[in-house]
Short mmCIF file of C-alpha atoms in Angstrom, two decimals:
data_model
loop_
_atom_site.label_atom_id
_atom_site.label_comp_id
_atom_site.label_asym_id
_atom_site.label_seq_id
_atom_site.Cartn_x
_atom_site.Cartn_y
_atom_site.Cartn_z
CA UNK A 33 69.53 -39.29 97.37
CA UNK A 34 69.52 -42.70 98.94
CA UNK A 35 67.25 -45.55 97.20
CA UNK A 36 66.55 -49.13 97.95
CA UNK A 37 69.90 -51.08 96.69
CA UNK A 38 67.86 -52.95 93.93
CA UNK A 39 67.26 -49.74 92.16
CA UNK A 40 70.93 -49.79 91.12
CA UNK A 41 72.30 -47.21 88.33
CA UNK A 42 69.82 -47.94 85.65
CA UNK A 43 67.55 -44.96 84.87
CA UNK A 44 64.76 -47.43 84.03
CA UNK A 45 65.00 -49.26 87.43
CA UNK A 46 65.52 -45.73 89.08
CA UNK A 47 62.36 -44.33 87.61
CA UNK A 48 60.20 -47.49 88.48
CA UNK A 49 61.65 -47.53 91.98
CA UNK A 50 60.87 -43.38 92.35
CA UNK A 51 57.50 -43.42 90.75
CA UNK A 52 55.73 -46.85 91.09
CA UNK A 53 57.15 -49.49 93.30
CA UNK A 54 55.41 -49.25 96.70
CA UNK A 55 52.66 -46.96 95.72
CA UNK A 56 49.42 -48.26 97.05
CA UNK A 57 47.51 -49.63 93.98
CA UNK A 58 43.66 -49.77 94.41
CA UNK A 59 42.55 -50.42 91.01
CA UNK A 60 41.24 -53.96 90.42
CA UNK A 61 42.55 -54.14 86.83
CA UNK A 62 45.82 -52.50 87.42
CA UNK A 63 46.46 -54.83 90.42
CA UNK A 64 45.74 -57.79 87.87
CA UNK A 65 48.13 -56.52 85.28
CA UNK A 66 51.10 -56.28 87.88
CA UNK A 67 50.40 -59.50 88.91
CA UNK A 68 50.44 -60.99 85.51
CA UNK A 69 53.87 -59.26 84.74
CA UNK A 70 55.28 -60.50 87.90
CA UNK A 71 54.22 -63.96 86.81
CA UNK A 72 56.10 -63.45 83.67
CA UNK A 73 59.00 -62.21 85.53
CA UNK A 74 59.61 -65.57 87.29
CA UNK A 75 63.14 -66.80 86.58
CA UNK A 76 64.21 -63.39 85.05
CA UNK A 77 65.13 -59.95 85.96
CA UNK A 78 62.58 -57.36 86.78
CA UNK A 79 64.12 -54.96 84.28
CA UNK A 80 63.58 -57.52 81.36
CA UNK A 81 59.97 -56.92 82.00
CA UNK A 82 60.12 -53.24 82.49
CA UNK A 83 61.90 -52.89 79.08
CA UNK A 84 59.35 -54.97 77.59
CA UNK A 85 56.23 -53.58 79.73
CA UNK A 86 54.86 -51.52 76.54
CA UNK A 87 55.00 -54.47 74.27
CA UNK A 88 53.31 -56.67 76.71
CA UNK A 89 50.59 -53.93 77.04
CA UNK A 90 49.92 -53.86 73.27
CA UNK A 91 50.20 -57.50 72.82
CA UNK A 92 47.70 -58.24 75.77
CA UNK A 93 45.11 -55.66 74.90
CA UNK A 94 45.97 -53.19 77.40
CA UNK A 95 45.88 -55.86 80.13
CA UNK A 96 42.16 -55.96 79.70
CA UNK A 97 41.02 -59.12 81.63
CA UNK A 98 37.71 -59.00 79.97
CA UNK A 99 39.15 -59.43 76.53
CA UNK A 100 41.96 -61.95 77.38
CA UNK A 101 39.53 -64.32 79.11
CA UNK A 102 37.96 -64.82 75.68
CA UNK A 103 41.36 -65.74 74.19
CA UNK A 104 42.20 -69.31 73.12
CA UNK A 105 44.84 -71.24 70.93
CA UNK A 106 44.99 -68.76 68.09
CA UNK A 107 45.95 -66.07 70.75
CA UNK A 108 48.65 -68.10 72.36
CA UNK A 109 50.04 -68.89 68.98
CA UNK A 110 50.15 -65.24 68.11
CA UNK A 111 51.79 -64.29 71.31
CA UNK A 112 54.35 -66.85 71.08
CA UNK A 113 55.37 -65.41 67.83
CA UNK A 114 55.81 -62.19 69.40
CA UNK A 115 59.51 -61.23 70.05
CA UNK A 116 58.44 -57.98 72.04
CA UNK A 117 57.12 -60.28 74.87
CA UNK A 118 58.50 -63.17 76.95
CA UNK A 119 57.29 -65.99 74.72
CA UNK A 120 56.60 -69.02 77.23
CA UNK A 121 53.56 -70.93 76.64
CA UNK A 122 53.15 -71.66 80.43
CA UNK A 123 53.23 -67.99 81.31
CA UNK A 124 50.80 -66.85 78.38
CA UNK A 125 48.26 -69.69 79.15
CA UNK A 126 48.42 -68.63 82.82
CA UNK A 127 47.57 -65.30 81.84
CA UNK A 128 44.43 -66.12 80.19
CA UNK A 129 43.45 -68.72 82.92
CA UNK A 130 44.25 -65.73 85.30
CA UNK A 131 41.97 -63.20 83.35
CA UNK A 132 39.06 -65.89 83.95
CA UNK A 133 39.94 -66.19 87.55
CA UNK A 134 39.96 -62.75 87.95
CA UNK A 135 36.61 -62.23 86.35
CA UNK A 136 35.10 -64.63 88.70
CA UNK A 137 36.66 -63.05 91.63
CA UNK A 138 36.08 -59.27 90.49
CA UNK A 139 32.29 -60.37 89.97
CA UNK A 140 32.16 -61.78 93.62
CA UNK A 141 33.89 -59.41 95.76
CA UNK A 142 36.23 -57.22 93.58
CA UNK A 143 39.93 -58.43 93.20
CA UNK A 144 40.98 -55.17 94.66
CA UNK A 145 38.92 -55.75 97.89
CA UNK A 146 40.14 -59.32 97.84
CA UNK A 147 43.87 -58.39 97.95
CA UNK A 148 43.50 -55.52 100.31
CA UNK A 149 41.50 -57.28 103.18
CA UNK A 150 44.79 -59.33 103.71
CA UNK A 151 46.26 -56.24 105.25
CA UNK A 152 42.97 -54.57 106.59
CA UNK A 153 43.17 -51.81 103.65
CA UNK A 154 46.35 -50.45 105.23
CA UNK A 155 50.04 -51.04 103.89
CA UNK A 156 52.10 -52.98 106.02
CA UNK A 157 55.15 -51.13 107.45
CA UNK A 158 57.81 -53.69 108.17
CA UNK A 159 60.72 -50.71 108.64
CA UNK A 160 63.77 -52.65 107.13
CA UNK A 161 66.86 -50.90 107.67
CA UNK A 162 68.92 -52.67 105.11
CA UNK A 163 68.12 -54.84 101.83
CA UNK A 164 69.37 -58.00 103.03
CA UNK A 165 66.60 -57.70 105.62
CA UNK A 166 63.77 -57.74 103.37
CA UNK A 167 62.60 -61.42 102.84
CA UNK A 168 61.71 -62.99 99.43
CA UNK A 169 58.49 -64.31 100.84
CA UNK A 170 56.52 -64.05 104.16
CA UNK A 171 53.66 -66.32 106.13
CA UNK A 172 51.37 -63.84 104.56
CA UNK A 173 52.47 -64.28 100.96
CA UNK A 174 52.39 -67.77 101.15
CA UNK A 175 48.72 -67.57 102.36
CA UNK A 176 47.70 -64.97 99.44
CA UNK A 177 49.43 -67.53 97.15
CA UNK A 178 47.63 -70.29 98.16
CA UNK A 179 44.25 -68.52 98.26
CA UNK A 180 45.05 -66.96 94.76
CA UNK A 181 45.82 -70.71 93.40
CA UNK A 182 42.47 -71.78 95.05
CA UNK A 183 40.74 -69.29 93.15
CA UNK A 184 42.09 -70.75 89.88
CA UNK A 185 45.31 -68.54 89.53
CA UNK A 186 48.69 -69.80 87.86
CA UNK A 187 52.24 -68.60 88.15
CA UNK A 188 51.56 -66.77 91.63
CA UNK A 189 53.88 -68.62 93.98
CA UNK A 190 54.66 -67.05 97.46
CA UNK A 191 57.92 -65.23 96.04
CA UNK A 192 55.96 -63.88 93.23
CA UNK A 193 53.28 -62.84 95.31
CA UNK A 194 55.37 -61.05 97.69
CA UNK A 195 57.22 -58.92 95.09
CA UNK A 196 53.85 -58.24 93.55
CA UNK A 197 52.69 -57.05 97.23
CA UNK A 198 55.71 -55.00 97.38
CA UNK A 199 55.34 -53.57 93.99
CA UNK A 200 51.44 -52.89 94.61
CA UNK A 201 52.11 -51.11 97.91
CA UNK A 202 50.34 -53.77 100.22
CA UNK A 203 53.79 -53.88 102.11
CA UNK A 204 56.32 -50.88 101.76
CA UNK A 205 59.35 -52.58 101.59
CA UNK A 206 61.49 -49.45 100.81
CA UNK A 207 64.41 -49.38 103.38
CA UNK A 208 64.05 -46.79 106.01
CA UNK A 209 67.02 -44.86 104.52
CA UNK A 210 65.34 -44.78 101.10
CA UNK A 211 63.98 -41.48 99.86
CA UNK A 212 60.64 -43.05 99.10
CA UNK A 213 59.83 -44.98 102.32
CA UNK A 214 58.20 -42.05 103.94
CA UNK A 215 56.25 -40.63 101.13
CA UNK A 216 55.11 -44.47 100.47
CA UNK A 217 54.14 -44.71 104.34
CA UNK A 218 51.92 -41.86 104.15
CA UNK A 219 49.96 -42.94 100.84
CA UNK A 220 47.37 -45.28 102.39
CA UNK A 221 43.91 -44.73 101.87
#
């Protein structure tokens, strides 16, 4: 069975690749959770986040943005003391800020609607033959990043945003020979 090169030999990576990555995500809260986790990943390997994801979910109230939006300095301090997550003040504070930004966007138009309109509701299908062809960012991820920042989001630069768009299936960057390329291509709403 052929996979995208990045999935490697680690069972955690392979399971994530085979069951989650590139599957179109239409749930607003789940999209937000994935964006927050991608922000925490900045400067680290994704496997670090995968190994700590359950700890993150416990520490961040199941990634309930309504609850997190109410958090303050006491919660930041609590999270900075939690060895089960990435203890980075800027990223923790960004998660709280992003929860507030998400609430505003969700009330206005729906975070899911905001994101999926960039691809007209249908995942992009670039059709890369090799992993080396897959870009770290695109003009679209630069625009999405700019718009998210304008809406008040933090830790959502164009590279983070592109990785998130791939993970959430807005773009199907499974390489053409990967066993998940075809199935993910058929999952559009």
